[in-house]
PDB file of C-alpha atoms and ligand atoms in Angstrom:
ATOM      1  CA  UNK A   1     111.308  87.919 102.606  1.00  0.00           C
ATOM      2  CA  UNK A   2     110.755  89.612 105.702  1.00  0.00           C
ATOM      3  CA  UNK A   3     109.178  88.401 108.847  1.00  0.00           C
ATOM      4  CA  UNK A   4     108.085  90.129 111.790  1.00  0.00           C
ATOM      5  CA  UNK A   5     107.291  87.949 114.892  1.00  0.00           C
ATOM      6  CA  UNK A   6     105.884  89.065 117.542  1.00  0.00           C
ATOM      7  CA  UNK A   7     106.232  86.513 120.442  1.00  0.00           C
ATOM      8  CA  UNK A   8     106.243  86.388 124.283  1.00  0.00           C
ATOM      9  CA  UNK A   9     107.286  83.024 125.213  1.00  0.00           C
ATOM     10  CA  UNK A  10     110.993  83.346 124.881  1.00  0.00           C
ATOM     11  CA  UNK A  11     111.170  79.718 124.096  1.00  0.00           C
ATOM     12  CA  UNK A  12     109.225  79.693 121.535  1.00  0.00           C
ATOM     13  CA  UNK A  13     110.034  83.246 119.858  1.00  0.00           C
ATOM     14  CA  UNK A  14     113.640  81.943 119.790  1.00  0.00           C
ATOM     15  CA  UNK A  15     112.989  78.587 118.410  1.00  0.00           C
ATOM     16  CA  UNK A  16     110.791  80.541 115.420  1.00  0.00           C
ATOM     17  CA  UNK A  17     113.299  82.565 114.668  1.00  0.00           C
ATOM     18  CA  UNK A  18     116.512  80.140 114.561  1.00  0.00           C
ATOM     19  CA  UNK A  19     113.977  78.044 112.353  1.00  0.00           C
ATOM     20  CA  UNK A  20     112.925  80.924 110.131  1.00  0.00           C
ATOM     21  CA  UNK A  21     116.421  82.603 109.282  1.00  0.00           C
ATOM     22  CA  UNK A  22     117.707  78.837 108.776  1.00  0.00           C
ATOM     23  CA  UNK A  23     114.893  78.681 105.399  1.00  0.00           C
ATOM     24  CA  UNK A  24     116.392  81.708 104.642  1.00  0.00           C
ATOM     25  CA  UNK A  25     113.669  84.649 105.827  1.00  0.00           C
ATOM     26  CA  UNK A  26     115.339  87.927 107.230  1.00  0.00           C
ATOM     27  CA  UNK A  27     113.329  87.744 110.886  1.00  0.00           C
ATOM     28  CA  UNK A  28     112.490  90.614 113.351  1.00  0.00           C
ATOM     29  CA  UNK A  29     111.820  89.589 116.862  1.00  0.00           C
ATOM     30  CA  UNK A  30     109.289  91.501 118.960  1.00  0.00           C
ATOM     31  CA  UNK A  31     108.338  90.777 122.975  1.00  0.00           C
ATOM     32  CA  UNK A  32     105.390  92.905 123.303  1.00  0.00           C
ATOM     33  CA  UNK A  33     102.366  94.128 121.656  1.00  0.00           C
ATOM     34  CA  UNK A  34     103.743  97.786 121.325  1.00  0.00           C
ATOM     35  CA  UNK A  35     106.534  97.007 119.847  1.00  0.00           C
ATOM     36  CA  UNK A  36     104.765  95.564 117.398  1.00  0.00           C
ATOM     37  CA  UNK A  37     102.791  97.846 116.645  1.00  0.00           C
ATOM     38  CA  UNK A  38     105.476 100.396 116.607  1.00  0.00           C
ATOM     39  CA  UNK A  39     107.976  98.587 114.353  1.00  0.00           C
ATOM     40  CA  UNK A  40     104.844  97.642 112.000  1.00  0.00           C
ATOM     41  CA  UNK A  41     103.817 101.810 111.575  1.00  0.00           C
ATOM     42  CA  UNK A  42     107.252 101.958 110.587  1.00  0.00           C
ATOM     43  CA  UNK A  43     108.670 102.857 107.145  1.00  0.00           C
ATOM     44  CA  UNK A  44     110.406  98.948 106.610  1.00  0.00           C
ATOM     45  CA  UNK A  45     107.941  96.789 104.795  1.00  0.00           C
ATOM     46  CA  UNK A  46     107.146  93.513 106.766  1.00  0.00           C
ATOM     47  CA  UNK A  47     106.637  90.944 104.206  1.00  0.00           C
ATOM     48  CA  UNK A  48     104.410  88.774 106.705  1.00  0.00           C
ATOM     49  CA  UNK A  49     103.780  88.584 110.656  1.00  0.00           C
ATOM     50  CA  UNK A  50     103.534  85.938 113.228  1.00  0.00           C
ATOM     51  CA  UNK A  51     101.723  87.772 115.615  1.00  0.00           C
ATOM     52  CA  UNK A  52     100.589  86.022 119.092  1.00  0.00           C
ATOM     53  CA  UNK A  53      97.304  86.935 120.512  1.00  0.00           C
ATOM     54  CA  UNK A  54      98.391  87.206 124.469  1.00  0.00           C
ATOM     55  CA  UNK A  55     100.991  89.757 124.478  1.00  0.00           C
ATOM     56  CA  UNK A  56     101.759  91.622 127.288  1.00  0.00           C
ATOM     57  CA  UNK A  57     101.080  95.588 126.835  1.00  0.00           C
ATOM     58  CA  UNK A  58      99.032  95.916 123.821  1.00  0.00           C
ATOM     59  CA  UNK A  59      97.126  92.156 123.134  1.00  0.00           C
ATOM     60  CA  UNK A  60      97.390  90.867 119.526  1.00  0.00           C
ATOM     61  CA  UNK A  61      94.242  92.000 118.395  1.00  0.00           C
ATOM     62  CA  UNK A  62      94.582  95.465 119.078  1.00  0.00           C
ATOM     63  CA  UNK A  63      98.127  95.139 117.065  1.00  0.00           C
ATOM     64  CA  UNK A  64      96.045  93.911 113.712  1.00  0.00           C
ATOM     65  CA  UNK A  65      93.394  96.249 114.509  1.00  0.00           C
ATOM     66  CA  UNK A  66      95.968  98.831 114.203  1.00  0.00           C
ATOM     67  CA  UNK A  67      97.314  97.203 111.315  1.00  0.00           C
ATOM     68  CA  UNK A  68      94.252  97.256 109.369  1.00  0.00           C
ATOM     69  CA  UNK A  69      93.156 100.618 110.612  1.00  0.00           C
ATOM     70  CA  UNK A  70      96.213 102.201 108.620  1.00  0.00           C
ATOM     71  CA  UNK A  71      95.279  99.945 105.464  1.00  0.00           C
ATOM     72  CA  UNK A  72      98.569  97.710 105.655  1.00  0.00           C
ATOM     73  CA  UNK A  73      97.882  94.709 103.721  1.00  0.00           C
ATOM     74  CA  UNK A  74     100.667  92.265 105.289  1.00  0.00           C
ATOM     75  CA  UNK A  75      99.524  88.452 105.766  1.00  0.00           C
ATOM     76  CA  UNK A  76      99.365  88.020 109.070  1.00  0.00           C
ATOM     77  CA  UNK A  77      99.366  84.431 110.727  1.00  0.00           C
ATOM     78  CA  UNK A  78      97.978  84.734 113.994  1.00  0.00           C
ATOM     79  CA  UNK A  79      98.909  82.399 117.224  1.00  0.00           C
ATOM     80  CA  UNK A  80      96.443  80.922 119.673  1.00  0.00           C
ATOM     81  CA  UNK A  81      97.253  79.795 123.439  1.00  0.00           C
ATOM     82  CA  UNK A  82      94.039  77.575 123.452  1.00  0.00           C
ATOM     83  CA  UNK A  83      91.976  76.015 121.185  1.00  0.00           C
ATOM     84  CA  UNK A  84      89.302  78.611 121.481  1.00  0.00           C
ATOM     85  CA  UNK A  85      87.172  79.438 118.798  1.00  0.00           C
ATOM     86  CA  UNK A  86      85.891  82.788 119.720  1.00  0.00           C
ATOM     87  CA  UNK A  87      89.641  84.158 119.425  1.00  0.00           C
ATOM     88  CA  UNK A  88      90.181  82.411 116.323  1.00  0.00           C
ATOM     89  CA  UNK A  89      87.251  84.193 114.774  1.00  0.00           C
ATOM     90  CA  UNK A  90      87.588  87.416 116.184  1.00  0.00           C
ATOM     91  CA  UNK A  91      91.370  87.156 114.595  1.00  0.00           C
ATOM     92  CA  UNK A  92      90.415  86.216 111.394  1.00  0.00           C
ATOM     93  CA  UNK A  93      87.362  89.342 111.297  1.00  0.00           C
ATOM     94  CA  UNK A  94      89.864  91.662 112.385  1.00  0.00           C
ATOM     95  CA  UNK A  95      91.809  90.465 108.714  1.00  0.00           C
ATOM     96  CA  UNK A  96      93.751  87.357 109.836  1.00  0.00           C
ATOM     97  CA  UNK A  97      95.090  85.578 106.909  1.00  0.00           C
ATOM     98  CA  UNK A  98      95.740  81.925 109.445  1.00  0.00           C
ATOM     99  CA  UNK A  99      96.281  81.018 112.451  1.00  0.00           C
ATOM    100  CA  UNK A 100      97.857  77.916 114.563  1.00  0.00           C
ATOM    101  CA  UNK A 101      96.829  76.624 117.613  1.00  0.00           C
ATOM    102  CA  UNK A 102      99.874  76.184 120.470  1.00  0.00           C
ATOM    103  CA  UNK A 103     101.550  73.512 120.364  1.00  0.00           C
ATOM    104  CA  UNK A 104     101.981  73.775 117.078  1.00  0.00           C
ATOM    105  CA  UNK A 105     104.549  72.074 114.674  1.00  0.00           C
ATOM    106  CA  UNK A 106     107.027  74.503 113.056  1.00  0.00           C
ATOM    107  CA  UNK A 107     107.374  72.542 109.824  1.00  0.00           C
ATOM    108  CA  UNK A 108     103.489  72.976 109.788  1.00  0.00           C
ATOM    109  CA  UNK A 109     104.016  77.050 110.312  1.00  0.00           C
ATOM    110  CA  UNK A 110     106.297  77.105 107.578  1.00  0.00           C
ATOM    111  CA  UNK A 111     104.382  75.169 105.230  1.00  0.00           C
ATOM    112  CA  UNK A 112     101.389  77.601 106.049  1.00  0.00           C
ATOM    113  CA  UNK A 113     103.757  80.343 105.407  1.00  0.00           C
ATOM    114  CA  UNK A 114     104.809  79.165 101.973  1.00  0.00           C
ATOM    115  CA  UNK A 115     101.117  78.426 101.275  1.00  0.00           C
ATOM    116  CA  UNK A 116     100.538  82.682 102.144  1.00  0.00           C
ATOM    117  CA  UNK A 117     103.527  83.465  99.742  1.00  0.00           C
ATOM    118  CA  UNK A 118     102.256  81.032  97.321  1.00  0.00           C
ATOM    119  CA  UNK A 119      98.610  82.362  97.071  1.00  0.00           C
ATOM    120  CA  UNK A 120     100.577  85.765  96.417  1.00  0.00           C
ATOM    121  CA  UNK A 121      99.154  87.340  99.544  1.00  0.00           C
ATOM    122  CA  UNK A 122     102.874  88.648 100.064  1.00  0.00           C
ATOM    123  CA  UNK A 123     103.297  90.168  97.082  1.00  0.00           C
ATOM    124  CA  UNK A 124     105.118  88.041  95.636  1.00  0.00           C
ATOM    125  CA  UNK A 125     105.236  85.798  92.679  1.00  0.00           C
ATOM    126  CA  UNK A 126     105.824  81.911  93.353  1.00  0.00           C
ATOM    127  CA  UNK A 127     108.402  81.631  90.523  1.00  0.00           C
ATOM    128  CA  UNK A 128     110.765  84.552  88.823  1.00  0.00           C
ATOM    129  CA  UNK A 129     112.357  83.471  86.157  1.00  0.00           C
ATOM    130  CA  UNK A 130     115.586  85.370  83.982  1.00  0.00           C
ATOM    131  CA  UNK A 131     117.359  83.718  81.192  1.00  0.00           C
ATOM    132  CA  UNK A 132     117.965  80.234  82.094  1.00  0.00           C
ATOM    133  CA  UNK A 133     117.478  81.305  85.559  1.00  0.00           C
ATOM    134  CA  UNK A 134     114.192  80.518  87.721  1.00  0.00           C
ATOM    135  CA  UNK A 135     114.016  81.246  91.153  1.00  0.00           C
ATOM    136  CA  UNK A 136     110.998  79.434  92.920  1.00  0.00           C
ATOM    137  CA  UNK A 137     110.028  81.610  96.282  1.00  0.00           C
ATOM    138  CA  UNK A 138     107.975  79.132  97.885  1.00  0.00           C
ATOM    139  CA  UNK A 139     110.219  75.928  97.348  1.00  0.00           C
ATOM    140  CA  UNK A 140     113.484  78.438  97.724  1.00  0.00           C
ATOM    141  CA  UNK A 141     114.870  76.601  95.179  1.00  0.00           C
ATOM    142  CA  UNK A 142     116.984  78.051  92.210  1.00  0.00           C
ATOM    143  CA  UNK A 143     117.530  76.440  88.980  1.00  0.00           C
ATOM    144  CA  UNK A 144     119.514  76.690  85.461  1.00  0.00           C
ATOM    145  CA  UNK A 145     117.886  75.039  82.706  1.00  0.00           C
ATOM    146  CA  UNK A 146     116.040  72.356  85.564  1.00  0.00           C
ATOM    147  CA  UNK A 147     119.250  71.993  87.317  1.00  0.00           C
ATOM    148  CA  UNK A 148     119.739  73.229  91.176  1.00  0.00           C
ATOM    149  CA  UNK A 149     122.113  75.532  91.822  1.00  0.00           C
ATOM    150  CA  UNK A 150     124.223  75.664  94.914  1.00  0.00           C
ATOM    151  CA  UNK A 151     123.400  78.399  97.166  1.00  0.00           C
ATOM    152  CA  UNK A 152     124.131  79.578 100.346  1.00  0.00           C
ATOM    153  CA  UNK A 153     120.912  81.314 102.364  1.00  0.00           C
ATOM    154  CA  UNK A 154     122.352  84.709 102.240  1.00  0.00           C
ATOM    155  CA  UNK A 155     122.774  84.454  98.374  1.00  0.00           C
ATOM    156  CA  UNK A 156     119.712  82.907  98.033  1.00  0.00           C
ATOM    157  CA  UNK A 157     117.964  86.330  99.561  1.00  0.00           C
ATOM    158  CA  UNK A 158     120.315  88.323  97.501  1.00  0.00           C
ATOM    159  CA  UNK A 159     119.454  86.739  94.243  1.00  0.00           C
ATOM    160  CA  UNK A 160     115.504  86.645  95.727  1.00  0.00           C
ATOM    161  CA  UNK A 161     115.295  90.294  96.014  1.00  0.00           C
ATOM    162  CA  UNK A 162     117.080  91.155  92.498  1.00  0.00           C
ATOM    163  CA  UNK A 163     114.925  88.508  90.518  1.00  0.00           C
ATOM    164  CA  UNK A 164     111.718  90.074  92.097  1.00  0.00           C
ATOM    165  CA  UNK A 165     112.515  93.094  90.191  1.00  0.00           C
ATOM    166  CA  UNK A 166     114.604  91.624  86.735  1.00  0.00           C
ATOM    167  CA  UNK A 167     115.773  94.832  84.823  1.00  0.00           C
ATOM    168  CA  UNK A 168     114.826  97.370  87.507  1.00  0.00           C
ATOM    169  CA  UNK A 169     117.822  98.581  89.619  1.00  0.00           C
ATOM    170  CA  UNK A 170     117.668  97.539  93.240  1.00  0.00           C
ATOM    171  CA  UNK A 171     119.657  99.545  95.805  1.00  0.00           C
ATOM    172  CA  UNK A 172     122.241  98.346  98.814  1.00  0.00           C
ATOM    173  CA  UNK A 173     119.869  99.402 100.556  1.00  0.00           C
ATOM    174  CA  UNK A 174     116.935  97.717  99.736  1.00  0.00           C
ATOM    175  CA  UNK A 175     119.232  94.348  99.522  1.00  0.00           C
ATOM    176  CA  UNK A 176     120.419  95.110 102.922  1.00  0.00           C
ATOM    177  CA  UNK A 177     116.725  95.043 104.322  1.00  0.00           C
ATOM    178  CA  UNK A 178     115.732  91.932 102.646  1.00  0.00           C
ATOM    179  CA  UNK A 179     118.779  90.571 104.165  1.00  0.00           C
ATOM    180  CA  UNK A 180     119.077  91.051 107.898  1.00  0.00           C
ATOM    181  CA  UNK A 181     116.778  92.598 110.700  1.00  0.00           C
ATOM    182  CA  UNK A 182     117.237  94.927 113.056  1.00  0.00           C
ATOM    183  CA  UNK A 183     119.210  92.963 115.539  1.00  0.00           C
ATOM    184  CA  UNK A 184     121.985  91.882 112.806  1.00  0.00           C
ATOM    185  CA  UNK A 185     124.936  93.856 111.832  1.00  0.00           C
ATOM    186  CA  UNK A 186     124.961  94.537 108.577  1.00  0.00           C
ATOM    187  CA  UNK A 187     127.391  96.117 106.120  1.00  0.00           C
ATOM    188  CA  UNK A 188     127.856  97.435 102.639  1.00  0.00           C
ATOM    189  CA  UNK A 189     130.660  95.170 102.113  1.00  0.00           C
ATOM    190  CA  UNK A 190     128.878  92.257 102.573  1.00  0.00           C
ATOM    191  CA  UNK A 191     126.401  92.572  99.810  1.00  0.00           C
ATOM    192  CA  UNK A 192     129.263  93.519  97.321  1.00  0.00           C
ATOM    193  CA  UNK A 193     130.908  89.957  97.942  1.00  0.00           C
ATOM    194  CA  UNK A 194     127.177  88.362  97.726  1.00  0.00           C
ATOM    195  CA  UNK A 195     126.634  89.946  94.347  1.00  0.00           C
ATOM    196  CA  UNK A 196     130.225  89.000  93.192  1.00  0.00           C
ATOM    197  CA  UNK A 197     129.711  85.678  94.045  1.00  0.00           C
ATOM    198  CA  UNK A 198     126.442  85.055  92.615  1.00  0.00           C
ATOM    199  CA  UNK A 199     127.316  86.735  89.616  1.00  0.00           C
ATOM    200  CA  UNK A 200     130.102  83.759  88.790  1.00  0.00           C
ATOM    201  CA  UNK A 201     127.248  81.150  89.561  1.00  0.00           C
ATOM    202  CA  UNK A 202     124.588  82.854  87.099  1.00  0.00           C
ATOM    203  CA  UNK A 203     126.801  83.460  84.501  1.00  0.00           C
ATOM    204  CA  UNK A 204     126.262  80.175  83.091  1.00  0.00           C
ATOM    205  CA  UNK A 205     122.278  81.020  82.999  1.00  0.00           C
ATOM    206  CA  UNK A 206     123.134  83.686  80.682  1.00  0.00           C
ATOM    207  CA  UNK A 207     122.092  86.228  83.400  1.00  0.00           C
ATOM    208  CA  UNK A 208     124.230  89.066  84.038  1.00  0.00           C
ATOM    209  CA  UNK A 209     124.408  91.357  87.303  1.00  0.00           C
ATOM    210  CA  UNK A 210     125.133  94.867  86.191  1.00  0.00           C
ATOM    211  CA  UNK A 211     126.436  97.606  88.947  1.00  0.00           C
ATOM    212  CA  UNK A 212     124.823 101.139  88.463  1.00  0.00           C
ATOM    213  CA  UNK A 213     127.281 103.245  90.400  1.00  0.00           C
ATOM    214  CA  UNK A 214     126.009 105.105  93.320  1.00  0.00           C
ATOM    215  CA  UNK A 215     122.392 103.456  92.407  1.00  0.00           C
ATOM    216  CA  UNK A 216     122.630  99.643  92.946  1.00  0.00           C
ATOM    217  CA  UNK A 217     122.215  96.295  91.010  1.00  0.00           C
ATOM    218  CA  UNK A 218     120.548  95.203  88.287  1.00  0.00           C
ATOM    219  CA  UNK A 219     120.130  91.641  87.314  1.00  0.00           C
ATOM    220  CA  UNK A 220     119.322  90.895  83.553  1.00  0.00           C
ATOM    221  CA  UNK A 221     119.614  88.710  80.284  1.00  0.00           C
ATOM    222  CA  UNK A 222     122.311  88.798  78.560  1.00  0.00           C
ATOM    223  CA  UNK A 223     120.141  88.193  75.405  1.00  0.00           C
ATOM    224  CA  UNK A 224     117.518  90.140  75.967  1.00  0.00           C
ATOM    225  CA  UNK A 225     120.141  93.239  76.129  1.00  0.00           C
ATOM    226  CA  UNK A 226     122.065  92.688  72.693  1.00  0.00           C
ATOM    227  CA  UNK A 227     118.818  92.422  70.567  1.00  0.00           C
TER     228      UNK A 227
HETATM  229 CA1   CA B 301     101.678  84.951 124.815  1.00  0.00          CA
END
């Protein structure tokens, strides 16, 4: 999952953030409405936004207008300085999906953003499930056979991103943008010792993670294969 926030208050961007990548989302950070915009008419896919109404340059309404305009479907969750009404219901005409009033909570966010991913307004189904494997997007939660499995946040994404495609290769690529935003360094490397790790802790799911050389990674039963 990929998150694009697009926050002024530096307090508060940085406390979303720090709480988002600790669940385990990849997050992009943005300090004005432009940049928003810009980064959202871009060719990486934003899995959902946080967008704040008062941003300087280009207001937050003009950045889903935009959105819209060009037919991109991405939940958006929009944020509100006051409790005004008349914002909140322009937002949510212009195709807000939510929004929270400031203060808010950010266990209250987050449950608001699993409740998005959960209706399937990201795309995404709440459970994937492969072999003995099931991955559960909303409670991040992986099991084998009802039993958790120990994961780290990274691997979590890794596996994520595979399961949401079971038997179709995904690329490094692809993993790599699920993985880390813009800000992050990321390398090919990395991913290889992800997948080589994960692949000892599925194994017992009888789930297999194939390399396609050049291509990518495939995750698959081991069953399903030999009949
Ligand atoms: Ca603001």
């Amino acid at each position: 999952m990929r998150i694009l926030i697009a926050e002024d208050d530096e307090v508060l961007a940085d406390g979303l953030c720090n709480s988002m990548r600790h669940s385990g989302y990849a997050v992009d950070c943005v300090k004005d409405g432009q940049s928003a915009k810009l980064i959202l008419s871009g060719e990486q896919p934003f899995d959902l936004v946080i967008l704040d109404l008062g941003l300087p340059k280009l207001d937050g309404f003009s950045v889903l207008r935009s959105l819209r305009d060009n037919n991109r479907q991405v939940p958006v969750i929009i944020l509100t300085a006051r409790d005004d009404e008349g914002d909140r219901v322009k937002g949510l005409d212009l195709g807000a999906d939510d929004y929270m009033i400031k203060p808010f909570s950010l266990p209250e966010l987050e449950a608001r953003v699993r409740a998005l991913i959960r209706r399937g307004q990201c795309g995404m189904n709440p459970v994937y499930a492969c072999g003995k494997l099931t991955f559960d997007s909303v409670a991040r939660r992986t099991m084998i056979d009802g039993v958790p499995l120990e994961l780290t946040t990274r691997e979590l994404s890794v596996l994520e991103a595979l399961m949401m495609r079971t038997g179709w290769v995904v690329s490094k690529e692809q993993l790599l943008e699920r993985l880390y935003s813009y800000s992050e360094e990321a390398s090919n490397n990395a991913i290889e010792v992800y997948i080589h790790r994960l692949r000892k802790k599925v194994e017992p799911a009888g789930v297999t993670i194939r390399t396609i050389r050049g291509l990518g990674y495939v995750i698959d039963n081991l069953h399903s294969q030999a009949s």
